[in-house]
PDB file of C-alpha atoms and ligand atoms in Angstrom:
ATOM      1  CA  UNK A 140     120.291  69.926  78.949  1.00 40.00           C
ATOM      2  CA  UNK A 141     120.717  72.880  75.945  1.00 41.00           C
ATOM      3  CA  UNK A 142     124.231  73.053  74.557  1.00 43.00           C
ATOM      4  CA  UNK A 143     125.123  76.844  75.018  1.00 43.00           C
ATOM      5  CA  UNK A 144     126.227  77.400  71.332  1.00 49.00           C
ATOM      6  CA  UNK A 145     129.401  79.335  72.558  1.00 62.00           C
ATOM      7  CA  UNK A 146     130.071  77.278  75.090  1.00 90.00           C
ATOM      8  CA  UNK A 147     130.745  79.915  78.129  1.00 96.00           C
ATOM      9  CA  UNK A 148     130.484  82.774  79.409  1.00 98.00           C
ATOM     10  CA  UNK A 149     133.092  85.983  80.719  1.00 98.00           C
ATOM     11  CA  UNK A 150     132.012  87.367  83.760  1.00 98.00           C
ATOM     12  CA  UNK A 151     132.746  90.789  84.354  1.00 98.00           C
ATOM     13  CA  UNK A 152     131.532  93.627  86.507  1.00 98.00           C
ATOM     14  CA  UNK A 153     131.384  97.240  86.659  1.00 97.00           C
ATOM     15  CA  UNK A 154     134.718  97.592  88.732  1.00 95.00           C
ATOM     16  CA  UNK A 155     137.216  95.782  90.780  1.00 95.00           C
ATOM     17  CA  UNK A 156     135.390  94.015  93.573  1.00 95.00           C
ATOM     18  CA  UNK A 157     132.358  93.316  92.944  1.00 96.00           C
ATOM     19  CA  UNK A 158     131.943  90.051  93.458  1.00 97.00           C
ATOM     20  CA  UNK A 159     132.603  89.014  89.877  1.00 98.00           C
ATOM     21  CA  UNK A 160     134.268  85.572  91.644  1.00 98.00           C
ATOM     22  CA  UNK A 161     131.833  85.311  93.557  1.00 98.00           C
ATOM     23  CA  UNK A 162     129.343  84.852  91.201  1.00 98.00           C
ATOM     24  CA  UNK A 163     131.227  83.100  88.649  1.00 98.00           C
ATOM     25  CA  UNK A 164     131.987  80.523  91.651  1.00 98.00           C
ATOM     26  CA  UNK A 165     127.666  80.683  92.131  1.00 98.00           C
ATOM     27  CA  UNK A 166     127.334  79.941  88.559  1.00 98.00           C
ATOM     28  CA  UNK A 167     129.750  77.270  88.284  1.00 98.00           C
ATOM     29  CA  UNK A 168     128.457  75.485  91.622  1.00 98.00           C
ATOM     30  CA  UNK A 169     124.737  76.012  90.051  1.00 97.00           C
ATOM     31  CA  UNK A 170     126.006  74.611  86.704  1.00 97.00           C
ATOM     32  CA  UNK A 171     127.991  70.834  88.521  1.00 96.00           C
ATOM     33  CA  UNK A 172     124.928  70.473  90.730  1.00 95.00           C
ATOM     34  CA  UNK A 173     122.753  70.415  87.545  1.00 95.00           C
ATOM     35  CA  UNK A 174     125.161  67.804  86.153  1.00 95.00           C
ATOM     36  CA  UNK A 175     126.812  69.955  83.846  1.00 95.00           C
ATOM     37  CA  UNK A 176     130.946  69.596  83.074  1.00 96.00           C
ATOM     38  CA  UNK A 177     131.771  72.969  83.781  1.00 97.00           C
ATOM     39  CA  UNK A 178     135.521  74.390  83.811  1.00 98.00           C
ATOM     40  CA  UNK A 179     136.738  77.797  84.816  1.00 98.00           C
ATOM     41  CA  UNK A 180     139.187  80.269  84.143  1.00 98.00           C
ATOM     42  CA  UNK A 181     140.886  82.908  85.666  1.00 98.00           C
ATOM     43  CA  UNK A 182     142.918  84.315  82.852  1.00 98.00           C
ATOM     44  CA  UNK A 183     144.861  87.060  84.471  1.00 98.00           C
ATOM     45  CA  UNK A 184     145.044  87.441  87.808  1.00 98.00           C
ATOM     46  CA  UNK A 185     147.505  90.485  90.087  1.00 97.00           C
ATOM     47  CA  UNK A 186     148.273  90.241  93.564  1.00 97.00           C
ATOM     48  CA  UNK A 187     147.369  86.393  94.475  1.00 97.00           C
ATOM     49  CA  UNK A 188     145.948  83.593  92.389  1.00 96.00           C
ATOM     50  CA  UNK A 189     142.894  83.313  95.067  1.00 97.00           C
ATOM     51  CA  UNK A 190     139.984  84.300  92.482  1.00 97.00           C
ATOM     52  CA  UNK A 191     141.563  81.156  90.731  1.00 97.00           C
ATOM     53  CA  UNK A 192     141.638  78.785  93.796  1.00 96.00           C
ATOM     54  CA  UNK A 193     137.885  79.805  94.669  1.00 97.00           C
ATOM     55  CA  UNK A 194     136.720  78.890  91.068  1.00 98.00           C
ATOM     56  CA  UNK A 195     138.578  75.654  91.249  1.00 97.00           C
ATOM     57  CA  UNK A 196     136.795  74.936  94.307  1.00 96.00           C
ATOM     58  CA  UNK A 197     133.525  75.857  93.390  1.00 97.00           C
ATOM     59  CA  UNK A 198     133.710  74.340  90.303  1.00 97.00           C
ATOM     60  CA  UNK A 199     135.431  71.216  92.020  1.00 97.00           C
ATOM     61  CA  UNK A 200     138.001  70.290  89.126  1.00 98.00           C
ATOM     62  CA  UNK A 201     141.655  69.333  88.952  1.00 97.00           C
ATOM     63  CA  UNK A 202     143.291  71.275  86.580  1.00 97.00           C
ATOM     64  CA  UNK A 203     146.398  72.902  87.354  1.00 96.00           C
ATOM     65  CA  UNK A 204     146.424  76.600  88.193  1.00 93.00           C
ATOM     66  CA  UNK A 205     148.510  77.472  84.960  1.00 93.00           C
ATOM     67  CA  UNK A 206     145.424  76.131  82.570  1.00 96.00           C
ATOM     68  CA  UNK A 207     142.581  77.900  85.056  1.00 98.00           C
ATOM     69  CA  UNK A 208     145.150  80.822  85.414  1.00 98.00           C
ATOM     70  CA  UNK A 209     147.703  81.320  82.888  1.00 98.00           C
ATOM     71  CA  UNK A 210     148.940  84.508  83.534  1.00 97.00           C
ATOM     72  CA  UNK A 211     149.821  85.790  87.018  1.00 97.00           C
ATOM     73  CA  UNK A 212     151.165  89.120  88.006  1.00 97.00           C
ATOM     74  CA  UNK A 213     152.973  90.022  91.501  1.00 97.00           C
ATOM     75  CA  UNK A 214     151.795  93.565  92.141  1.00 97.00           C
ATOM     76  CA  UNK A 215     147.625  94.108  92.748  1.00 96.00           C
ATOM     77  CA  UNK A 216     147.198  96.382  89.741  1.00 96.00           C
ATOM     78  CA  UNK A 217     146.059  96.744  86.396  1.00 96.00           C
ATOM     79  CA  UNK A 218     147.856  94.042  84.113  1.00 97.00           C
ATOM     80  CA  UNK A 219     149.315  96.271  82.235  1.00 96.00           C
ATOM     81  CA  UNK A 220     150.918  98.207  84.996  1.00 96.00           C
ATOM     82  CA  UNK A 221     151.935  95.385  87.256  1.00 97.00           C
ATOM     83  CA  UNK A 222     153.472  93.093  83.891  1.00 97.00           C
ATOM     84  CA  UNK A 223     155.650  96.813  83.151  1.00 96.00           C
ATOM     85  CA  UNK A 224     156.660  96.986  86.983  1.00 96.00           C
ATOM     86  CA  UNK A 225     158.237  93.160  86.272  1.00 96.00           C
ATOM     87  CA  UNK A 226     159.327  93.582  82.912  1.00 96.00           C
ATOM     88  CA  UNK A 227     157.167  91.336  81.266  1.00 94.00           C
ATOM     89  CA  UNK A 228     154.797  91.614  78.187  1.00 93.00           C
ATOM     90  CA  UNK A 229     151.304  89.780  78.308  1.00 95.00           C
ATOM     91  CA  UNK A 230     151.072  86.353  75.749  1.00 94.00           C
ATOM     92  CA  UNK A 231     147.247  86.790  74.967  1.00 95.00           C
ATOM     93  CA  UNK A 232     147.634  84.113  72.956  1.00 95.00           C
ATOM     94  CA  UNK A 233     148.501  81.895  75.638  1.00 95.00           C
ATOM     95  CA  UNK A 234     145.311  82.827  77.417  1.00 97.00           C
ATOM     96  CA  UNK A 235     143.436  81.852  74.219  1.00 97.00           C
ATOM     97  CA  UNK A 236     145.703  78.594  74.015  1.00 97.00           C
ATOM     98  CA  UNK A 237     144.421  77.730  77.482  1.00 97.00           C
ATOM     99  CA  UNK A 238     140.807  78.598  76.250  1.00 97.00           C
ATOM    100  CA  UNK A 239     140.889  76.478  73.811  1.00 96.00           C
ATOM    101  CA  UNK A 240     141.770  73.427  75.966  1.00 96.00           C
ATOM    102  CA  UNK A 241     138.894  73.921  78.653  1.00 97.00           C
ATOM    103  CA  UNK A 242     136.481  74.718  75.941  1.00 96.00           C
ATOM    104  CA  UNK A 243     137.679  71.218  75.043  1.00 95.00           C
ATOM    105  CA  UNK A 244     137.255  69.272  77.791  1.00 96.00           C
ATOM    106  CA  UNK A 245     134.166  70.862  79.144  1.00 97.00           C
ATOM    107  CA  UNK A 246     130.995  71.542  78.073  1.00 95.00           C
ATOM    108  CA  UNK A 247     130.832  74.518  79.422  1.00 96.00           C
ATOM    109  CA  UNK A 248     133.477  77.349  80.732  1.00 98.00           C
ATOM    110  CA  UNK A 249     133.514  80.333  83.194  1.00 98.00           C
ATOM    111  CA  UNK A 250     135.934  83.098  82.619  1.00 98.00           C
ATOM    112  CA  UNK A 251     136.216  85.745  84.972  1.00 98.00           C
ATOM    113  CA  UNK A 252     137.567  89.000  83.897  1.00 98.00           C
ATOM    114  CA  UNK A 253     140.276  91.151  86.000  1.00 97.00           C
ATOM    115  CA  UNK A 254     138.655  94.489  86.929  1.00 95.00           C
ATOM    116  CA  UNK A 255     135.624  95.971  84.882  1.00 97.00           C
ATOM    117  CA  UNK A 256     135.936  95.879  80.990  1.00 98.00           C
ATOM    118  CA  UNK A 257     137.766  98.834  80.535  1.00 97.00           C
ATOM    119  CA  UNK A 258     141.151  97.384  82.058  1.00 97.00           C
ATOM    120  CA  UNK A 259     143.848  97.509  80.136  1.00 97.00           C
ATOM    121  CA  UNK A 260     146.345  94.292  79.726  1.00 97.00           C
ATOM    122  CA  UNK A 261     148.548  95.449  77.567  1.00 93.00           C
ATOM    123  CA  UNK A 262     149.164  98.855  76.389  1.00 87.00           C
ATOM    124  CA  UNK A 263     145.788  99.907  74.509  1.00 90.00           C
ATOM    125  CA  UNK A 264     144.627  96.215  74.559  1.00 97.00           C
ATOM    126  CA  UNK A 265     142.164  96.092  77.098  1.00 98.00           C
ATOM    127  CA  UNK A 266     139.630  93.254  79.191  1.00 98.00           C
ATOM    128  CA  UNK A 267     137.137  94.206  76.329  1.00 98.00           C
ATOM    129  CA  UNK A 268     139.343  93.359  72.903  1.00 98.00           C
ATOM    130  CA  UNK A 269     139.662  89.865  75.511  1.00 98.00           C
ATOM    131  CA  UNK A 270     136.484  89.240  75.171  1.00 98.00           C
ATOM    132  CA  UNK A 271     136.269  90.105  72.085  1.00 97.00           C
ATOM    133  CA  UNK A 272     139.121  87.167  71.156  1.00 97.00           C
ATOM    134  CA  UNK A 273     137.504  84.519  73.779  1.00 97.00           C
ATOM    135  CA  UNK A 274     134.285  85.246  71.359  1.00 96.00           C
ATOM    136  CA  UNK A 275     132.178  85.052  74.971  1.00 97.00           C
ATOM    137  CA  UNK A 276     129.008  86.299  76.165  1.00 97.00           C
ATOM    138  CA  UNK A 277     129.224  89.028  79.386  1.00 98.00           C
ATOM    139  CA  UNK A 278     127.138  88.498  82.589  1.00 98.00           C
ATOM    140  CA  UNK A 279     127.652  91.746  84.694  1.00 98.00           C
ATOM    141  CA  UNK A 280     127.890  91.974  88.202  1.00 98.00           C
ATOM    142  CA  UNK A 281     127.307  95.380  89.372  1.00 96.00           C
ATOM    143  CA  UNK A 282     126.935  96.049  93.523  1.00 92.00           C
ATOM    144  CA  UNK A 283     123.428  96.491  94.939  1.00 90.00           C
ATOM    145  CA  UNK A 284     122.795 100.131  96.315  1.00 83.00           C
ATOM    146  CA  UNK A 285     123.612 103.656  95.348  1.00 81.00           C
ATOM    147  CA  UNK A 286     125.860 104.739  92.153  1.00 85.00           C
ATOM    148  CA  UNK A 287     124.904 101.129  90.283  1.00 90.00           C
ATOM    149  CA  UNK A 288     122.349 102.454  88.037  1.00 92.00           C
ATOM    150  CA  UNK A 289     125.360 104.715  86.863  1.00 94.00           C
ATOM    151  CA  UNK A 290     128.281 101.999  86.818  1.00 96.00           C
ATOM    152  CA  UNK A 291     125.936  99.615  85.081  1.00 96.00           C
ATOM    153  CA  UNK A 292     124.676 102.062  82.013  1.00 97.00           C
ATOM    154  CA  UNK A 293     128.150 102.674  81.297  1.00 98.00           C
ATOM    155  CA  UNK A 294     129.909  99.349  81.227  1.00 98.00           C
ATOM    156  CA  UNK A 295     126.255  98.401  79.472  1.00 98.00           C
ATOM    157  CA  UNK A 296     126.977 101.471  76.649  1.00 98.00           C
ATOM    158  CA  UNK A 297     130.890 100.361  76.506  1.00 98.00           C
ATOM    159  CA  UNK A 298     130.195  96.826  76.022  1.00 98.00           C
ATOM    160  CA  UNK A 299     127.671  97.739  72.908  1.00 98.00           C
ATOM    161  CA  UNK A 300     130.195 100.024  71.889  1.00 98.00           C
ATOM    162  CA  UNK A 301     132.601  97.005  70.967  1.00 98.00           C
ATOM    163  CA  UNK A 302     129.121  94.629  70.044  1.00 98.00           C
ATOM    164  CA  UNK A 303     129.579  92.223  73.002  1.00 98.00           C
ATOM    165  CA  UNK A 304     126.882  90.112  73.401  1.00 97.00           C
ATOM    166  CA  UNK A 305     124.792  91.492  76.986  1.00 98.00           C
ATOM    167  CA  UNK A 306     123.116  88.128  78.625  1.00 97.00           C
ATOM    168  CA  UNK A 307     122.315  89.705  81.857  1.00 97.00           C
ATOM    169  CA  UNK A 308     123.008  91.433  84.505  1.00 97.00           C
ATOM    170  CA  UNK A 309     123.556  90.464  88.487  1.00 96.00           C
ATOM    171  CA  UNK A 310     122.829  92.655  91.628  1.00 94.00           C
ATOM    172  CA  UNK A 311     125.245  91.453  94.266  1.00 94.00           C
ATOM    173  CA  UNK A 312     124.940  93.191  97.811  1.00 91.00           C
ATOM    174  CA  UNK A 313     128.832  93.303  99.154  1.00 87.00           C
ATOM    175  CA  UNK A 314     127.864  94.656 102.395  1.00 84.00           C
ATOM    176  CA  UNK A 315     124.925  93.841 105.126  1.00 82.00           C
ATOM    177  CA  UNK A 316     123.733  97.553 104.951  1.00 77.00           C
ATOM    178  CA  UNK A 317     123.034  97.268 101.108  1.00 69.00           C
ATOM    179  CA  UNK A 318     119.154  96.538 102.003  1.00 65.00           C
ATOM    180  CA  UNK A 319     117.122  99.357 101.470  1.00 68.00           C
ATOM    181  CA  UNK A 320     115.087 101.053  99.135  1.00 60.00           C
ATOM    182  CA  UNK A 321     117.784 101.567  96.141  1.00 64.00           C
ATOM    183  CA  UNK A 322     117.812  97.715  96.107  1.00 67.00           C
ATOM    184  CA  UNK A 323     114.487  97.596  95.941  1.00 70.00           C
ATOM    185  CA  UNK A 324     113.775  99.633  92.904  1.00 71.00           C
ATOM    186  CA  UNK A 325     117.360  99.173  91.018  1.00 83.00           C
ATOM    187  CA  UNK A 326     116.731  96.274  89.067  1.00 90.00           C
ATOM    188  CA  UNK A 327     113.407  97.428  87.648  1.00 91.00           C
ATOM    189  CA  UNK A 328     114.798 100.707  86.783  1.00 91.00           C
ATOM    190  CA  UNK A 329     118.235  98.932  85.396  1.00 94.00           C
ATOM    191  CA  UNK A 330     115.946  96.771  83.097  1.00 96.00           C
ATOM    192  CA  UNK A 331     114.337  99.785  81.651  1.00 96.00           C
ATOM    193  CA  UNK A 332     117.382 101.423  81.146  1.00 96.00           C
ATOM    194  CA  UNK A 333     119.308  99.433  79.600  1.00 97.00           C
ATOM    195  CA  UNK A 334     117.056  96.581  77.901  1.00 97.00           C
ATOM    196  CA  UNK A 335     119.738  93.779  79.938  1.00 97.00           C
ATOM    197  CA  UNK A 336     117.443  91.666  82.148  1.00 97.00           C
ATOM    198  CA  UNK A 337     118.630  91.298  85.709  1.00 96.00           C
ATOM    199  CA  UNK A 338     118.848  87.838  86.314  1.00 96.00           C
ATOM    200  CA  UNK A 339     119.568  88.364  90.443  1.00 94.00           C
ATOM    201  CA  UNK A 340     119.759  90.278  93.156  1.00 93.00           C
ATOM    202  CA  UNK A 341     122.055  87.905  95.465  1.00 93.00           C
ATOM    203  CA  UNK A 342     122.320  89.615  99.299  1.00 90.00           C
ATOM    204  CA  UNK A 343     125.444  89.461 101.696  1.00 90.00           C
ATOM    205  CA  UNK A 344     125.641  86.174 102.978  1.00 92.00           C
ATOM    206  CA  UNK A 345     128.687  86.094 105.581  1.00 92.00           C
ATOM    207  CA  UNK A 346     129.244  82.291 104.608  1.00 93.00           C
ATOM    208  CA  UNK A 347     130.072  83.231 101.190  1.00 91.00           C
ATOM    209  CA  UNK A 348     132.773  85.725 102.148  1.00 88.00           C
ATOM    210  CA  UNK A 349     135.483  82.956 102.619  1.00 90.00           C
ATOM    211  CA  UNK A 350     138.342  80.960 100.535  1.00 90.00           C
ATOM    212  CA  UNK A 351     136.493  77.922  99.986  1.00 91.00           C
ATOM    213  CA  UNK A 352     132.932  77.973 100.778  1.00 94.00           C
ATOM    214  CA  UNK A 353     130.573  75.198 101.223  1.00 97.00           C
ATOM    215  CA  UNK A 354     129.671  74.359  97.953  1.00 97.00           C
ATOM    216  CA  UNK A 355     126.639  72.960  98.219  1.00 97.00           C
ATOM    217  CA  UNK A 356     125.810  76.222 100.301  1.00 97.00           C
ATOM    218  CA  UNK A 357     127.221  77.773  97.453  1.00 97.00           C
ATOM    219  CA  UNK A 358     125.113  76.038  94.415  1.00 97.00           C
ATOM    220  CA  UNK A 359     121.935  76.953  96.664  1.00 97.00           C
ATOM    221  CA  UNK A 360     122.151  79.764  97.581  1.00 97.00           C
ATOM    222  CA  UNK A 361     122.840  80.925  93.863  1.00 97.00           C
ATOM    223  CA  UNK A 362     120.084  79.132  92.650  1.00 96.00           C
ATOM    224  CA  UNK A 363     118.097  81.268  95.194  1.00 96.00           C
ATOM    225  CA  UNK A 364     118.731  84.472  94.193  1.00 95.00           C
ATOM    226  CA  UNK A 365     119.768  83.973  90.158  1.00 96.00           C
ATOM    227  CA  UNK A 366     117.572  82.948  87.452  1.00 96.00           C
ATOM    228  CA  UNK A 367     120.442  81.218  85.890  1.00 95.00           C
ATOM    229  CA  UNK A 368     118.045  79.660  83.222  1.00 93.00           C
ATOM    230  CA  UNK A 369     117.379  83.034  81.999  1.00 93.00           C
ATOM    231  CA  UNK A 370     121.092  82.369  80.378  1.00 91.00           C
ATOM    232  CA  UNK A 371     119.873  79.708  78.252  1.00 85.00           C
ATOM    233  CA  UNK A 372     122.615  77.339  79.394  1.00 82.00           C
ATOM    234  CA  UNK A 373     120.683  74.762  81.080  1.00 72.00           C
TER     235      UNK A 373
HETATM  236  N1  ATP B 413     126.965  88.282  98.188  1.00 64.10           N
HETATM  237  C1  ATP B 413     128.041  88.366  98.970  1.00 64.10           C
HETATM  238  N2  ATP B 413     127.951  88.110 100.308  1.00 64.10           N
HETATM  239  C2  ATP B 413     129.045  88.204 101.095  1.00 64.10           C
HETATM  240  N3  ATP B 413     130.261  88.519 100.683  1.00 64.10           N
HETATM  241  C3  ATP B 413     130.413  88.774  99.357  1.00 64.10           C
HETATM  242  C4  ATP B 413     129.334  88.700  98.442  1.00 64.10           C
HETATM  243  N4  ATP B 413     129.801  88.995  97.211  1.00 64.10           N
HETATM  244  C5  ATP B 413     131.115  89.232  97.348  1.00 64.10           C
HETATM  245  N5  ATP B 413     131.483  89.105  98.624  1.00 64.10           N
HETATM  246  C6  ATP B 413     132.838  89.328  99.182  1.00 64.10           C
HETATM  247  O1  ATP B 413     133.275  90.602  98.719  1.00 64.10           O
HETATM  248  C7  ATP B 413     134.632  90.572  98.296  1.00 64.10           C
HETATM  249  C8  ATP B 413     134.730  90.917  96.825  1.00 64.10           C
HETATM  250  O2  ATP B 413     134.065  89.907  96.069  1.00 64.10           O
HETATM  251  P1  ATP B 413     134.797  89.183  94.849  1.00 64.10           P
HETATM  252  O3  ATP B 413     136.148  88.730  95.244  1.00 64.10           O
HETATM  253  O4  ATP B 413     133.845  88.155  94.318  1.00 64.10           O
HETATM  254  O5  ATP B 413     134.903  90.438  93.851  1.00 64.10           O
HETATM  255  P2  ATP B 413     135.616  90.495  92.427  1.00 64.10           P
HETATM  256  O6  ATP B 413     134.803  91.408  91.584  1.00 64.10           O
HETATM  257  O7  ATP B 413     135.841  89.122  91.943  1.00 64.10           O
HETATM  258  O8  ATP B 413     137.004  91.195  92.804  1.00 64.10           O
HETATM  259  P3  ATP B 413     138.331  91.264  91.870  1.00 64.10           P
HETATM  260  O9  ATP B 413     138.142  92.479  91.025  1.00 64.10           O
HETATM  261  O10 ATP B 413     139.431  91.394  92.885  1.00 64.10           O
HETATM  262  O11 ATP B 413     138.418  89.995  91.092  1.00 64.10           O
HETATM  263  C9  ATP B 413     135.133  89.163  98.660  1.00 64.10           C
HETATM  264  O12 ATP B 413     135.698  89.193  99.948  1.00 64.10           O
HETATM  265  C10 ATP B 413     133.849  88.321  98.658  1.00 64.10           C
HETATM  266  O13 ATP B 413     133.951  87.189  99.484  1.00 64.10           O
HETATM  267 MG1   MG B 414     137.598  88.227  91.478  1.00 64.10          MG
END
């Protein structure tokens, strides 16, 4: 097995949606069945701590929602919207405190973003200066179909913008109709585009579309349709 050298990787996507959890559950399924210690993290989550309960599952480990999901807001918006709607200012330092403990009891941690990278969390702090702090690599999902080749150039130019490090790029098909010929040609023509290799193109699969899939089904399926070596993590 090759030691990542940072350790993990922030999964993000080109909107809210997407199947960033998803995939970060895929990865993190992929990563136990090879043996790996993987952790996960939901840093901020709004509306319900369920991206954090699917990682958790996926990723089968015990830790307690406040170290996979430190920071929890009511209302399903932006942080920084739904933490002014309570009254409360975002601690990104206790997201990095939190960090820093997986990081050192794994070998290797998933952190799922909130939203695309453009989200704000705090005023004019936004999902990218997170990144930035985590010091993480970005896998980005982007939806299978018509208006990707768009979503994914410009989260691919804003992500260069700030020098975060690309590693690849997942197709994920939200809906059975997704088939068709803009799947067939996207990744090819995202490749060329943007110099990002698409590591997958994973298709609807009702069994995935629950709270706690089979996870075994899960790590599988992943493996199927991702090329999760071309991350250099195992
Ligand atoms: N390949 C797939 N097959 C079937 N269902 C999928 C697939 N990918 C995602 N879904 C479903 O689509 C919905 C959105 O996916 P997911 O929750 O992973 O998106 P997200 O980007 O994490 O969203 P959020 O921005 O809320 O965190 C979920 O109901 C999920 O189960
Ligand atoms: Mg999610």
């Amino acid at each position: 097995m090759k030691t990542n050298m940072t350790q993990g990787i922030f999964i993000t996507g080109t909107g809210t949606e997407i199947g960033k959890t998803v995939i970060a559950g895929g990865l993190a399924a992929s990563l136990k069945q090879a043996g790996m210690n993987v952790g996960v993290m939901k840093p901020i989550s709004t509306g319900d701590t369920a991206d954090a309960q699917f990682l958790k599952h996926a990723a089968q480990v015990d830790d307690e929602r406040s170290s996979i999901n430190p920071i929890y807001l009511r209302h399903p918006l932006a942080p920084s919207v739904a933490a002014r709607m309570e009254g409360r200012e975002i601690d990104v330092s206790c997201v990095e405190t939190a960090f820093a403990a997986l990081r050192q009891k794994y070998d290797f941690v998933i952190v799922e973003g909130v939203g695309g990278i453009a989200v704000p969390v705090q005023d004019d702090f936004l999902v990218v200066h997170l990144i930035k702090r985590l010091q993480l690599p970005i896998l980005i999902v982007a939806e299978v179909g018509l208006g990707t080749l768009n979503h994914t150039l410009l989260t691919v130019a804003y992500a260069r913008q700030f020098e975060l490090q690309i590693t690849g790029i997942v197709l994920n098909g939200l809906c059975p109709e997704t088939a068709g010929l803009a799947e067939a040609t996207n990744p090819a023509e995202i490749e060329n585009l943007t110099g990002v290799p698409v590591i997958g193109v994973v298709p609807y699969e009702k069994q995935l579309d629950t709270a706690h899939p089979d996870v075994t089904f899960l790590a599988e399926f992943m493996n199927q349709h991702v090329a999760w070596q071309r991350l250099g993590i195992l």
